mmCIF file of C-alpha atoms and ligand atoms in Angstrom:
data_model
loop_
_atom_site.group_PDB
_atom_site.id
_atom_site.type_symbol
_atom_site.label_atom_id
_atom_site.label_comp_id
_atom_site.label_asym_id
_atom_site.label_seq_id
_atom_site.Cartn_x
_atom_site.Cartn_y
_atom_site.Cartn_z
ATOM 1 C CA UNK A 5 -11.006 -22.933 -13.603
ATOM 2 C CA UNK A 6 -9.586 -19.799 -11.958
ATOM 3 C CA UNK A 7 -9.726 -19.770 -8.149
ATOM 4 C CA UNK A 8 -10.775 -16.606 -6.351
ATOM 5 C CA UNK A 9 -10.464 -16.128 -2.601
ATOM 6 C CA UNK A 10 -12.728 -13.468 -1.108
ATOM 7 C CA UNK A 11 -12.490 -12.263 2.478
ATOM 8 C CA UNK A 12 -15.247 -10.375 4.254
ATOM 9 C CA UNK A 13 -14.520 -8.433 7.432
ATOM 10 C CA UNK A 14 -16.647 -8.193 10.557
ATOM 11 C CA UNK A 15 -18.664 -5.179 9.405
ATOM 12 C CA UNK A 16 -19.522 -6.972 6.140
ATOM 13 C CA UNK A 17 -21.105 -9.923 7.974
ATOM 14 C CA UNK A 18 -22.494 -7.953 10.936
ATOM 15 C CA UNK A 19 -26.112 -9.141 10.571
ATOM 16 C CA UNK A 20 -28.309 -11.569 8.647
ATOM 17 C CA UNK A 21 -28.965 -9.176 5.748
ATOM 18 C CA UNK A 22 -25.265 -8.481 5.364
ATOM 19 C CA UNK A 23 -24.514 -12.201 5.365
ATOM 20 C CA UNK A 24 -27.068 -12.632 2.571
ATOM 21 C CA UNK A 25 -25.346 -9.809 0.693
ATOM 22 C CA UNK A 26 -22.039 -11.649 0.998
ATOM 23 C CA UNK A 27 -23.718 -14.844 -0.209
ATOM 24 C CA UNK A 28 -24.972 -13.053 -3.327
ATOM 25 C CA UNK A 29 -21.510 -11.668 -4.020
ATOM 26 C CA UNK A 30 -19.917 -15.085 -3.702
ATOM 27 C CA UNK A 31 -22.535 -16.550 -6.071
ATOM 28 C CA UNK A 32 -21.861 -13.826 -8.582
ATOM 29 C CA UNK A 33 -18.109 -14.573 -8.474
ATOM 30 C CA UNK A 34 -18.896 -18.253 -9.064
ATOM 31 C CA UNK A 35 -21.270 -17.451 -11.917
ATOM 32 C CA UNK A 36 -18.440 -15.568 -13.602
ATOM 33 C CA UNK A 37 -16.689 -18.926 -13.944
ATOM 34 C CA UNK A 38 -14.512 -19.051 -10.828
ATOM 35 C CA UNK A 39 -14.054 -21.565 -8.076
ATOM 36 C CA UNK A 40 -14.803 -19.496 -4.980
ATOM 37 C CA UNK A 41 -13.411 -19.682 -1.462
ATOM 38 C CA UNK A 42 -14.789 -17.191 1.068
ATOM 39 C CA UNK A 43 -12.925 -16.384 4.283
ATOM 40 C CA UNK A 44 -14.962 -14.599 6.953
ATOM 41 C CA UNK A 45 -14.284 -12.637 10.139
ATOM 42 C CA UNK A 46 -16.535 -12.806 13.155
ATOM 43 C CA UNK A 47 -19.787 -10.803 13.007
ATOM 44 C CA UNK A 48 -19.405 -7.136 14.013
ATOM 45 C CA UNK A 49 -17.998 -6.761 17.516
ATOM 46 C CA UNK A 50 -18.212 -10.475 18.383
ATOM 47 C CA UNK A 51 -14.502 -10.898 19.147
ATOM 48 C CA UNK A 52 -14.463 -7.862 21.470
ATOM 49 C CA UNK A 53 -17.529 -9.177 23.251
ATOM 50 C CA UNK A 54 -16.034 -12.643 23.717
ATOM 51 C CA UNK A 55 -12.896 -11.075 25.199
ATOM 52 C CA UNK A 56 -15.052 -9.078 27.621
ATOM 53 C CA UNK A 57 -16.893 -12.228 28.655
ATOM 54 C CA UNK A 58 -13.633 -14.054 29.299
ATOM 55 C CA UNK A 59 -12.438 -11.170 31.445
ATOM 56 C CA UNK A 60 -15.597 -11.425 33.510
ATOM 57 C CA UNK A 61 -14.813 -14.976 34.541
ATOM 58 C CA UNK A 62 -11.062 -14.637 34.920
ATOM 59 C CA UNK A 63 -8.597 -11.811 35.451
ATOM 60 C CA UNK A 64 -6.032 -13.578 33.347
ATOM 61 C CA UNK A 65 -7.853 -15.966 31.050
ATOM 62 C CA UNK A 66 -5.919 -19.078 30.094
ATOM 63 C CA UNK A 67 -4.500 -18.479 26.642
ATOM 64 C CA UNK A 68 -5.390 -21.859 25.169
ATOM 65 C CA UNK A 69 -8.996 -21.502 26.292
ATOM 66 C CA UNK A 70 -9.070 -17.901 25.089
ATOM 67 C CA UNK A 71 -8.044 -18.914 21.578
ATOM 68 C CA UNK A 72 -10.597 -21.705 21.497
ATOM 69 C CA UNK A 73 -13.263 -19.237 22.666
ATOM 70 C CA UNK A 74 -12.346 -16.531 20.146
ATOM 71 C CA UNK A 75 -12.253 -19.026 17.275
ATOM 72 C CA UNK A 76 -16.003 -19.553 17.751
ATOM 73 C CA UNK A 77 -16.767 -16.042 16.466
ATOM 74 C CA UNK A 78 -15.603 -16.940 12.979
ATOM 75 C CA UNK A 79 -17.368 -20.322 13.157
ATOM 76 C CA UNK A 80 -20.694 -18.530 13.669
ATOM 77 C CA UNK A 81 -20.289 -16.312 10.615
ATOM 78 C CA UNK A 82 -18.988 -19.067 8.362
ATOM 79 C CA UNK A 83 -21.751 -21.540 9.182
ATOM 80 C CA UNK A 84 -24.427 -18.845 8.730
ATOM 81 C CA UNK A 85 -22.959 -17.915 5.358
ATOM 82 C CA UNK A 86 -23.005 -21.546 4.223
ATOM 83 C CA UNK A 87 -26.668 -21.807 5.280
ATOM 84 C CA UNK A 88 -27.523 -18.599 3.436
ATOM 85 C CA UNK A 89 -25.860 -19.907 0.266
ATOM 86 C CA UNK A 90 -27.737 -23.199 0.477
ATOM 87 C CA UNK A 91 -31.013 -21.343 1.028
ATOM 88 C CA UNK A 92 -30.293 -19.492 -2.221
ATOM 89 C CA UNK A 93 -29.939 -22.823 -3.973
ATOM 90 C CA UNK A 94 -26.126 -22.976 -4.127
ATOM 91 C CA UNK A 95 -24.015 -25.737 -2.734
ATOM 92 C CA UNK A 96 -21.622 -24.599 -0.042
ATOM 93 C CA UNK A 97 -19.672 -25.976 2.877
ATOM 94 C CA UNK A 98 -18.206 -24.251 5.918
ATOM 95 C CA UNK A 99 -14.832 -25.291 7.327
ATOM 96 C CA UNK A 100 -13.064 -24.279 10.519
ATOM 97 C CA UNK A 101 -9.432 -23.240 10.149
ATOM 98 C CA UNK A 102 -8.396 -26.700 11.306
ATOM 99 C CA UNK A 103 -10.656 -28.438 8.776
ATOM 100 C CA UNK A 104 -9.256 -26.206 6.055
ATOM 101 C CA UNK A 105 -5.786 -27.499 6.933
ATOM 102 C CA UNK A 106 -4.336 -24.324 8.453
ATOM 103 C CA UNK A 107 -1.417 -25.437 10.631
ATOM 104 C CA UNK A 108 0.130 -22.949 13.023
ATOM 105 C CA UNK A 109 2.791 -22.796 15.690
ATOM 106 C CA UNK A 110 1.695 -22.861 19.334
ATOM 107 C CA UNK A 111 2.011 -19.153 20.115
ATOM 108 C CA UNK A 112 -1.493 -18.591 21.409
ATOM 109 C CA UNK A 113 -3.233 -15.300 20.536
ATOM 110 C CA UNK A 114 -0.724 -14.538 17.784
ATOM 111 C CA UNK A 115 0.099 -17.834 16.164
ATOM 112 C CA UNK A 116 1.934 -17.941 12.877
ATOM 113 C CA UNK A 117 0.848 -20.114 9.983
ATOM 114 C CA UNK A 118 3.390 -22.888 9.421
ATOM 115 C CA UNK A 119 1.699 -24.334 6.378
ATOM 116 C CA UNK A 120 -1.635 -25.084 4.761
ATOM 117 C CA UNK A 121 -2.760 -28.512 3.652
ATOM 118 C CA UNK A 122 -5.544 -27.522 1.206
ATOM 119 C CA UNK A 123 -6.693 -31.024 0.208
ATOM 120 C CA UNK A 124 -10.157 -30.762 1.762
ATOM 121 C CA UNK A 125 -10.730 -27.299 0.304
ATOM 122 C CA UNK A 126 -9.749 -28.503 -3.170
ATOM 123 C CA UNK A 127 -11.969 -31.569 -2.854
ATOM 124 C CA UNK A 128 -14.972 -29.401 -1.947
ATOM 125 C CA UNK A 129 -14.253 -26.922 -4.736
ATOM 126 C CA UNK A 130 -14.089 -29.770 -7.218
ATOM 127 C CA UNK A 131 -17.594 -30.803 -6.147
ATOM 128 C CA UNK A 132 -18.716 -27.363 -7.335
ATOM 129 C CA UNK A 133 -19.218 -26.014 -3.825
ATOM 130 C CA UNK A 134 -18.483 -22.557 -2.545
ATOM 131 C CA UNK A 135 -16.087 -23.164 0.333
ATOM 132 C CA UNK A 136 -16.354 -20.945 3.412
ATOM 133 C CA UNK A 137 -13.316 -20.892 5.673
ATOM 134 C CA UNK A 138 -13.368 -19.447 9.201
ATOM 135 C CA UNK A 139 -10.715 -16.742 9.353
ATOM 136 C CA UNK A 140 -8.276 -15.900 12.136
ATOM 137 C CA UNK A 141 -7.628 -19.465 13.326
ATOM 138 C CA UNK A 142 -5.618 -22.593 12.856
ATOM 139 C CA UNK A 143 -4.513 -25.701 14.680
ATOM 140 C CA UNK A 144 -1.198 -26.743 16.220
ATOM 141 C CA UNK A 145 0.533 -30.070 15.703
ATOM 142 C CA UNK A 146 -0.932 -31.043 19.114
ATOM 143 C CA UNK A 147 -4.442 -30.309 17.859
ATOM 144 C CA UNK A 148 -5.003 -27.167 19.905
ATOM 145 C CA UNK A 149 -6.884 -24.295 18.324
ATOM 146 C CA UNK A 150 -4.939 -21.059 17.906
ATOM 147 C CA UNK A 151 -5.766 -17.576 16.686
ATOM 148 C CA UNK A 152 -3.569 -15.411 14.488
ATOM 149 C CA UNK A 153 -3.833 -12.079 16.307
ATOM 150 C CA UNK A 154 -6.481 -9.360 16.011
ATOM 151 C CA UNK A 155 -7.435 -8.699 12.426
ATOM 152 C CA UNK A 156 -5.927 -12.049 11.456
ATOM 153 C CA UNK A 157 -8.605 -13.097 8.973
ATOM 154 C CA UNK A 158 -6.836 -11.076 6.289
ATOM 155 C CA UNK A 159 -3.799 -13.264 6.843
ATOM 156 C CA UNK A 160 -5.927 -16.407 6.609
ATOM 157 C CA UNK A 161 -7.327 -15.212 3.287
ATOM 158 C CA UNK A 162 -3.951 -14.414 1.729
ATOM 159 C CA UNK A 163 -2.425 -17.665 2.994
ATOM 160 C CA UNK A 164 -5.341 -19.705 1.644
ATOM 161 C CA UNK A 165 -5.092 -17.888 -1.702
ATOM 162 C CA UNK A 166 -1.384 -18.711 -1.902
ATOM 163 C CA UNK A 167 -1.883 -22.358 -0.976
ATOM 164 C CA UNK A 168 -4.521 -22.767 -3.694
ATOM 165 C CA UNK A 169 -2.585 -20.845 -6.341
ATOM 166 C CA UNK A 170 -5.539 -18.433 -6.603
ATOM 167 C CA UNK A 171 -5.455 -15.674 -9.204
ATOM 168 C CA UNK A 172 -6.263 -12.980 -6.662
ATOM 169 C CA UNK A 173 -7.143 -12.522 -3.023
ATOM 170 C CA UNK A 174 -10.013 -10.067 -2.649
ATOM 171 C CA UNK A 175 -10.391 -8.342 0.712
ATOM 172 C CA UNK A 176 -13.854 -6.838 1.145
ATOM 173 C CA UNK A 177 -14.380 -4.316 3.886
ATOM 174 C CA UNK A 178 -16.417 -1.220 4.739
ATOM 175 C CA UNK A 179 -14.164 1.187 2.826
ATOM 176 C CA UNK A 180 -13.777 1.076 -0.934
ATOM 177 C CA UNK A 181 -10.013 0.887 -1.071
ATOM 178 C CA UNK A 182 -6.768 2.387 0.140
ATOM 179 C CA UNK A 183 -6.737 6.164 0.327
ATOM 180 C CA UNK A 184 -3.979 8.772 0.245
ATOM 181 C CA UNK A 185 -4.915 9.506 3.888
ATOM 182 C CA UNK A 186 -7.696 8.601 6.300
ATOM 183 C CA UNK A 187 -10.779 10.131 4.610
ATOM 184 C CA UNK A 188 -12.247 10.873 8.048
ATOM 185 C CA UNK A 189 -9.387 13.316 8.618
ATOM 186 C CA UNK A 190 -8.917 14.503 5.058
ATOM 187 C CA UNK A 191 -12.131 14.775 3.035
ATOM 188 C CA UNK A 192 -10.083 15.407 -0.148
ATOM 189 C CA UNK A 193 -8.241 12.083 0.213
ATOM 190 C CA UNK A 194 -8.145 10.141 -3.052
ATOM 191 C CA UNK A 195 -8.564 6.429 -3.564
ATOM 192 C CA UNK A 196 -5.483 4.742 -5.002
ATOM 193 C CA UNK A 197 -6.151 2.435 -7.980
ATOM 194 C CA UNK A 198 -3.021 0.459 -7.237
ATOM 195 C CA UNK A 199 -0.164 0.385 -4.790
ATOM 196 C CA UNK A 200 3.012 -1.669 -4.253
ATOM 197 C CA UNK A 201 3.282 -4.180 -1.410
ATOM 198 C CA UNK A 202 6.016 -2.278 0.363
ATOM 199 C CA UNK A 203 4.146 1.012 0.330
ATOM 200 C CA UNK A 204 0.956 -0.702 1.435
ATOM 201 C CA UNK A 205 2.860 -2.335 4.239
ATOM 202 C CA UNK A 206 3.947 1.040 5.509
ATOM 203 C CA UNK A 207 0.444 2.421 5.212
ATOM 204 C CA UNK A 208 -0.988 -0.653 6.968
ATOM 205 C CA UNK A 209 1.544 -0.794 9.782
ATOM 206 C CA UNK A 210 1.481 2.948 10.315
ATOM 207 C CA UNK A 211 -2.127 2.881 11.209
ATOM 208 C CA UNK A 212 -4.186 3.037 8.015
ATOM 209 C CA UNK A 213 -6.315 0.257 9.378
ATOM 210 C CA UNK A 214 -7.480 -1.050 6.016
ATOM 211 C CA UNK A 215 -5.616 -4.337 6.178
ATOM 212 C CA UNK A 216 -3.593 -6.445 8.553
ATOM 213 C CA UNK A 217 0.089 -5.845 7.795
ATOM 214 C CA UNK A 218 1.038 -9.507 8.141
ATOM 215 C CA UNK A 219 -1.327 -10.282 5.299
ATOM 216 C CA UNK A 220 0.366 -7.722 3.066
ATOM 217 C CA UNK A 221 3.779 -9.138 4.004
ATOM 218 C CA UNK A 222 2.646 -12.597 3.062
ATOM 219 C CA UNK A 223 1.195 -11.376 -0.223
ATOM 220 C CA UNK A 224 4.463 -9.629 -0.980
ATOM 221 C CA UNK A 225 6.547 -12.700 -0.228
ATOM 222 C CA UNK A 226 4.489 -14.890 -2.563
ATOM 223 C CA UNK A 227 3.537 -12.164 -5.075
ATOM 224 C CA UNK A 228 -0.188 -12.718 -4.526
ATOM 225 C CA UNK A 229 -2.193 -9.774 -5.927
ATOM 226 C CA UNK A 230 -4.587 -8.431 -3.286
ATOM 227 C CA UNK A 231 -7.646 -6.386 -4.131
ATOM 228 C CA UNK A 232 -9.069 -4.199 -1.358
ATOM 229 C CA UNK A 233 -12.639 -3.125 -2.084
ATOM 230 C CA UNK A 234 -16.013 -2.443 -0.483
ATOM 231 C CA UNK A 235 -18.495 -5.229 0.175
ATOM 232 C CA UNK A 236 -21.300 -2.685 -0.078
ATOM 233 C CA UNK A 237 -20.641 -1.460 -3.638
ATOM 234 C CA UNK A 238 -19.177 -2.596 -6.929
ATOM 235 C CA UNK A 239 -16.525 0.125 -7.051
ATOM 236 C CA UNK A 240 -13.180 -1.093 -8.373
ATOM 237 C CA UNK A 241 -11.113 -0.828 -5.160
ATOM 238 C CA UNK A 242 -7.319 -0.750 -4.860
ATOM 239 C CA UNK A 243 -5.064 -3.462 -6.271
ATOM 240 C CA UNK A 244 -1.956 -4.211 -4.238
ATOM 241 C CA UNK A 245 0.584 -5.852 -6.481
ATOM 242 C CA UNK A 246 4.250 -6.103 -7.327
ATOM 243 C CA UNK A 247 4.335 -4.172 -10.567
ATOM 244 C CA UNK A 248 2.981 -0.969 -9.097
ATOM 245 C CA UNK A 249 5.832 0.731 -7.296
ATOM 246 C CA UNK A 250 8.267 0.782 -10.179
ATOM 247 C CA UNK A 251 6.041 2.820 -12.447
ATOM 248 C CA UNK A 252 4.993 5.283 -9.848
ATOM 249 C CA UNK A 253 8.162 5.613 -7.792
ATOM 250 C CA UNK A 254 9.578 8.804 -6.363
ATOM 251 C CA UNK A 255 6.223 10.095 -5.320
ATOM 252 C CA UNK A 256 4.484 10.442 -2.010
ATOM 253 C CA UNK A 257 1.593 7.994 -2.234
ATOM 254 C CA UNK A 258 -0.035 8.498 1.092
ATOM 255 C CA UNK A 259 0.014 10.045 4.556
ATOM 256 C CA UNK A 260 -0.234 7.560 7.390
ATOM 257 C CA UNK A 261 -0.855 8.338 11.019
ATOM 258 C CA UNK A 262 -0.788 6.279 14.166
ATOM 259 C CA UNK A 263 -2.022 7.301 17.593
ATOM 260 C CA UNK A 264 -0.680 4.231 19.335
ATOM 261 C CA UNK A 265 2.678 5.768 20.209
ATOM 262 C CA UNK A 266 4.404 6.342 23.527
ATOM 263 C CA UNK A 267 7.857 7.770 24.115
ATOM 264 C CA UNK A 268 10.280 6.547 26.738
ATOM 265 C CA UNK A 269 13.357 8.547 27.714
ATOM 266 C CA UNK A 270 16.112 7.120 29.856
ATOM 267 C CA UNK A 271 17.686 10.240 31.339
ATOM 268 C CA UNK A 272 21.321 10.613 32.365
ATOM 269 C CA UNK A 273 22.695 7.454 30.813
ATOM 270 C CA UNK A 274 26.481 7.053 31.200
ATOM 271 C CA UNK A 275 28.020 7.178 27.703
ATOM 272 C CA UNK A 276 29.943 3.930 27.589
ATOM 273 C CA UNK A 277 29.878 0.712 25.557
ATOM 274 C CA UNK A 278 27.181 -1.817 26.396
ATOM 275 C CA UNK A 279 24.578 0.569 27.760
ATOM 276 C CA UNK A 280 22.278 0.518 24.736
ATOM 277 C CA UNK A 281 22.381 -3.246 24.638
ATOM 278 C CA UNK A 282 21.662 -3.410 28.395
ATOM 279 C CA UNK A 283 18.521 -1.368 27.732
ATOM 280 C CA UNK A 284 17.265 -2.946 24.521
ATOM 281 C CA UNK A 285 18.073 -6.600 25.227
ATOM 282 C CA UNK A 286 15.491 -6.990 27.999
ATOM 283 C CA UNK A 287 12.906 -5.160 25.879
ATOM 284 C CA UNK A 288 13.504 -7.591 23.023
ATOM 285 C CA UNK A 289 13.292 -10.545 25.405
ATOM 286 C CA UNK A 290 9.934 -9.231 26.627
ATOM 287 C CA UNK A 291 8.772 -9.129 22.954
ATOM 288 C CA UNK A 292 8.315 -5.367 23.077
ATOM 289 C CA UNK A 293 8.970 -3.900 19.681
ATOM 290 C CA UNK A 294 10.825 -0.633 19.804
ATOM 291 C CA UNK A 295 10.378 1.777 16.955
ATOM 292 C CA UNK A 296 12.192 5.090 16.718
ATOM 293 C CA UNK A 297 15.422 5.267 18.732
ATOM 294 C CA UNK A 298 17.339 8.480 19.326
ATOM 295 C CA UNK A 299 20.473 8.909 21.378
ATOM 296 C CA UNK A 300 21.618 12.454 21.966
ATOM 297 C CA UNK A 301 25.271 13.422 21.640
ATOM 298 C CA UNK A 302 26.704 13.214 25.135
ATOM 299 C CA UNK A 303 27.734 16.147 27.281
ATOM 300 C CA UNK A 304 30.233 15.260 30.015
ATOM 301 C CA UNK A 305 29.877 11.551 29.139
ATOM 302 C CA UNK A 306 26.200 11.500 30.051
ATOM 303 C CA UNK A 307 23.430 11.223 27.482
ATOM 304 C CA UNK A 308 19.675 10.740 27.100
ATOM 305 C CA UNK A 309 18.279 7.765 25.220
ATOM 306 C CA UNK A 310 14.794 8.063 23.773
ATOM 307 C CA UNK A 311 12.703 5.451 21.994
ATOM 308 C CA UNK A 312 9.089 4.811 21.147
ATOM 309 C CA UNK A 313 6.871 1.809 21.791
ATOM 310 C CA UNK A 314 3.134 1.349 21.316
ATOM 311 C CA UNK A 315 0.937 2.807 24.052
ATOM 312 C CA UNK A 316 -0.266 -0.737 24.587
ATOM 313 C CA UNK A 317 3.264 -1.893 25.475
ATOM 314 C CA UNK A 318 4.226 1.127 27.591
ATOM 315 C CA UNK A 319 3.499 -0.258 31.053
ATOM 316 C CA UNK A 320 5.315 -3.465 30.284
ATOM 317 C CA UNK A 321 8.284 -1.516 28.867
ATOM 318 C CA UNK A 322 8.533 0.724 31.945
ATOM 319 C CA UNK A 323 8.528 -2.343 34.180
ATOM 320 C CA UNK A 324 11.274 -3.993 32.165
ATOM 321 C CA UNK A 325 13.385 -0.823 32.083
ATOM 322 C CA UNK A 326 13.149 0.082 35.804
ATOM 323 C CA UNK A 327 15.848 -2.347 37.039
ATOM 324 C CA UNK A 328 18.062 -1.525 34.050
ATOM 325 C CA UNK A 329 18.013 2.199 34.872
ATOM 326 C CA UNK A 330 19.548 1.316 38.235
ATOM 327 C CA UNK A 331 22.044 -1.211 36.930
ATOM 328 C CA UNK A 332 23.495 1.034 34.203
ATOM 329 C CA UNK A 333 23.634 4.029 36.546
ATOM 330 C CA UNK A 334 21.137 6.221 34.669
ATOM 331 C CA UNK A 335 19.213 8.949 36.459
ATOM 332 C CA UNK A 336 15.610 8.070 35.691
ATOM 333 C CA UNK A 337 13.165 6.864 33.093
ATOM 334 C CA UNK A 338 10.254 9.046 31.974
ATOM 335 C CA UNK A 339 7.451 8.471 29.497
ATOM 336 C CA UNK A 340 5.034 10.491 27.426
ATOM 337 C CA UNK A 341 1.859 9.092 25.898
ATOM 338 C CA UNK A 342 0.367 12.158 24.277
ATOM 339 C CA UNK A 343 2.095 11.493 21.000
ATOM 340 C CA UNK A 344 1.308 10.425 17.467
ATOM 341 C CA UNK A 345 3.234 9.405 14.388
ATOM 342 C CA UNK A 346 2.634 10.958 10.996
ATOM 343 C CA UNK A 347 4.442 9.627 7.959
ATOM 344 C CA UNK A 348 4.766 10.328 4.275
ATOM 345 C CA UNK A 349 4.977 7.061 2.375
ATOM 346 C CA UNK A 350 6.278 6.413 -1.135
ATOM 347 C CA UNK A 351 9.009 4.386 -2.773
ATOM 348 C CA UNK A 352 12.375 6.008 -3.460
ATOM 349 C CA UNK A 353 12.060 8.411 -0.539
ATOM 350 C CA UNK A 354 15.653 8.283 0.634
ATOM 351 C CA UNK A 355 17.257 8.626 -2.768
ATOM 352 C CA UNK A 356 15.217 11.609 -3.907
ATOM 353 C CA UNK A 357 16.109 14.868 -2.172
ATOM 354 C CA UNK A 358 13.557 17.367 -1.005
ATOM 355 C CA UNK A 359 10.861 15.166 0.541
ATOM 356 C CA UNK A 360 12.067 15.645 4.085
ATOM 357 C CA UNK A 361 12.519 19.399 3.697
ATOM 358 C CA UNK A 362 9.021 19.735 2.249
ATOM 359 C CA UNK A 363 7.556 17.667 5.066
ATOM 360 C CA UNK A 364 9.260 19.656 7.829
ATOM 361 C CA UNK A 365 8.264 22.953 6.207
ATOM 362 C CA UNK A 366 4.619 21.902 5.976
ATOM 363 C CA UNK A 367 4.580 20.952 9.660
ATOM 364 C CA UNK A 368 6.382 24.149 10.618
ATOM 365 C CA UNK A 369 3.908 26.277 8.666
ATOM 366 C CA UNK A 370 1.070 24.520 10.463
ATOM 367 C CA UNK A 371 2.730 25.414 13.767
ATOM 368 C CA UNK A 372 3.462 21.782 14.651
ATOM 369 C CA UNK A 373 6.523 20.858 16.656
ATOM 370 C CA UNK A 374 8.469 17.741 15.662
ATOM 371 C CA UNK A 375 9.660 15.645 18.610
ATOM 372 C CA UNK A 376 11.479 12.851 16.785
ATOM 373 C CA UNK A 377 12.217 11.973 13.183
ATOM 374 C CA UNK A 378 12.988 8.673 11.466
ATOM 375 C CA UNK A 379 13.468 7.878 7.820
ATOM 376 C CA UNK A 380 13.639 4.747 5.722
ATOM 377 C CA UNK A 381 13.818 3.871 2.039
ATOM 378 C CA UNK A 382 10.083 4.268 1.810
ATOM 379 C CA UNK A 383 8.897 6.674 4.501
ATOM 380 C CA UNK A 384 9.689 9.679 6.618
ATOM 381 C CA UNK A 385 8.080 9.687 10.040
ATOM 382 C CA UNK A 386 7.693 12.511 12.537
ATOM 383 C CA UNK A 387 6.541 12.058 16.098
ATOM 384 C CA UNK A 388 4.329 14.959 17.111
ATOM 385 C CA UNK A 389 1.798 16.031 19.738
ATOM 386 C CA UNK A 390 -1.207 13.720 19.535
ATOM 387 C CA UNK A 391 -3.604 16.667 19.603
ATOM 388 C CA UNK A 392 -2.133 17.928 16.322
ATOM 389 C CA UNK A 393 -2.584 14.709 14.352
ATOM 390 C CA UNK A 394 -5.468 15.765 12.104
ATOM 391 C CA UNK A 395 -3.882 19.117 11.369
ATOM 392 C CA UNK A 396 -0.587 17.445 10.508
ATOM 393 C CA UNK A 397 -2.158 14.881 8.190
ATOM 394 C CA UNK A 398 -4.143 17.599 6.429
ATOM 395 C CA UNK A 399 -1.106 19.877 6.084
ATOM 396 C CA UNK A 400 1.007 17.080 4.606
ATOM 397 C CA UNK A 401 -1.737 15.926 2.268
ATOM 398 C CA UNK A 402 -1.901 19.463 0.931
ATOM 399 C CA UNK A 403 1.871 20.004 0.789
ATOM 400 C CA UNK A 404 2.307 16.936 -1.417
ATOM 401 C CA UNK A 405 -0.768 17.811 -3.493
ATOM 402 C CA UNK A 406 -2.361 14.429 -2.952
ATOM 403 C CA UNK A 407 -5.843 15.869 -3.495
ATOM 404 C CA UNK A 408 -4.920 15.960 -7.211
ATOM 405 C CA UNK A 409 -4.637 12.181 -7.265
ATOM 406 C CA UNK A 410 -1.500 10.068 -7.537
HETATM 407 N N1 LIG B 26 -12.405 -11.494 14.517
HETATM 408 C C1 LIG B 26 -11.018 -11.218 14.669
HETATM 409 C C2 LIG B 26 -10.832 -9.801 15.210
HETATM 410 O O1 LIG B 26 -11.779 -9.112 15.428
HETATM 411 C C3 LIG B 26 -10.240 -11.425 13.422
HETATM 412 C C4 LIG B 26 -10.601 -10.513 12.261
HETATM 413 O O2 LIG B 26 -11.544 -9.762 12.315
HETATM 414 O O3 LIG B 26 -9.894 -10.546 11.265
HETATM 415 O O4 LIG B 26 -9.730 -9.399 15.442
HETATM 416 MG MG1 LIG B 27 -11.914 -7.483 12.023
#
């Protein structure tokens, strides 16, 4: 019998009625002849609220206890869903991440899945039950509960789907698929019927908050088709799969934007070997991921080095950099947080000429200044003034005629 894994996000299980809606959808998938596993997030804002509570009792909550606390959010939604299913006359069982065999490393608050031992899940499915798995959590080899990082239930769902050899992993959320741009900024944005993993990854990591990027990465690695669709309708959604990009290459597929960008400039850096490594080594050791890096050509053997980090990491980055500025003999280190990233995403970007020129022209015509530029095989990114984000996304959407569909 085909196995289907469905994942429902926090907004899809936010109250009792919504949980009953999810129950009905799971039953309907089972009645179509599938074995059904449902992965759930915590109800609505539960995780945020638990974090707030923890911060009220401790300035720096212990990370093991924090993970154990946060894991309870998903336990609430998964037990309620199992009860709802039983009340509708269908056999179901809820399992915590640990019971479902999800083994992780011990990196609390952003643990990585080391492997899944799906025996219990398979046993329950074979009894004809709908199996509900609590998302976002796992267990270490020392039996401590971990969480996978915010938004991690998507990753649970894809990993469970892979471990069971499911036909598809369905991610149900409050939007009905992946759009060419954020529909709140661009009303003409079109829903994509399908998209490649790599392109989706760029859209996900660049701030189109439809799906957790780690989940897309995992799907890509194991070629698990992922359907993103709405839990509130029966619209077809967007299928993320491997076959897509080849057929539809050399086209801009979407405009991504990200407001979580800060720029750091180390001013007056002596232009000599070893300086860049002196700056970036400590950042790497502090687990701060650096995105765009630009080093100006030096004048009189002195240069400026600029890079971007997330706004969230800025304070930490400035602290790490301060002693380095002194030790390498740079003048100072300054930062700017009023920035955003806008990107055009599509496969074959670098090999096809003209995309960059068209992007820069569109921004220029909209009167938007470009602070930094980066390109990759699959995207071109400009860092711009945060206040101009919506205008930029709209201008680019229009310039690449995405309102006509892709
Ligand atoms: N409940 C967790 C969060 O809010 C995990 C998830 O929603 O996927 O981040
Ligand atoms: Mg969530």
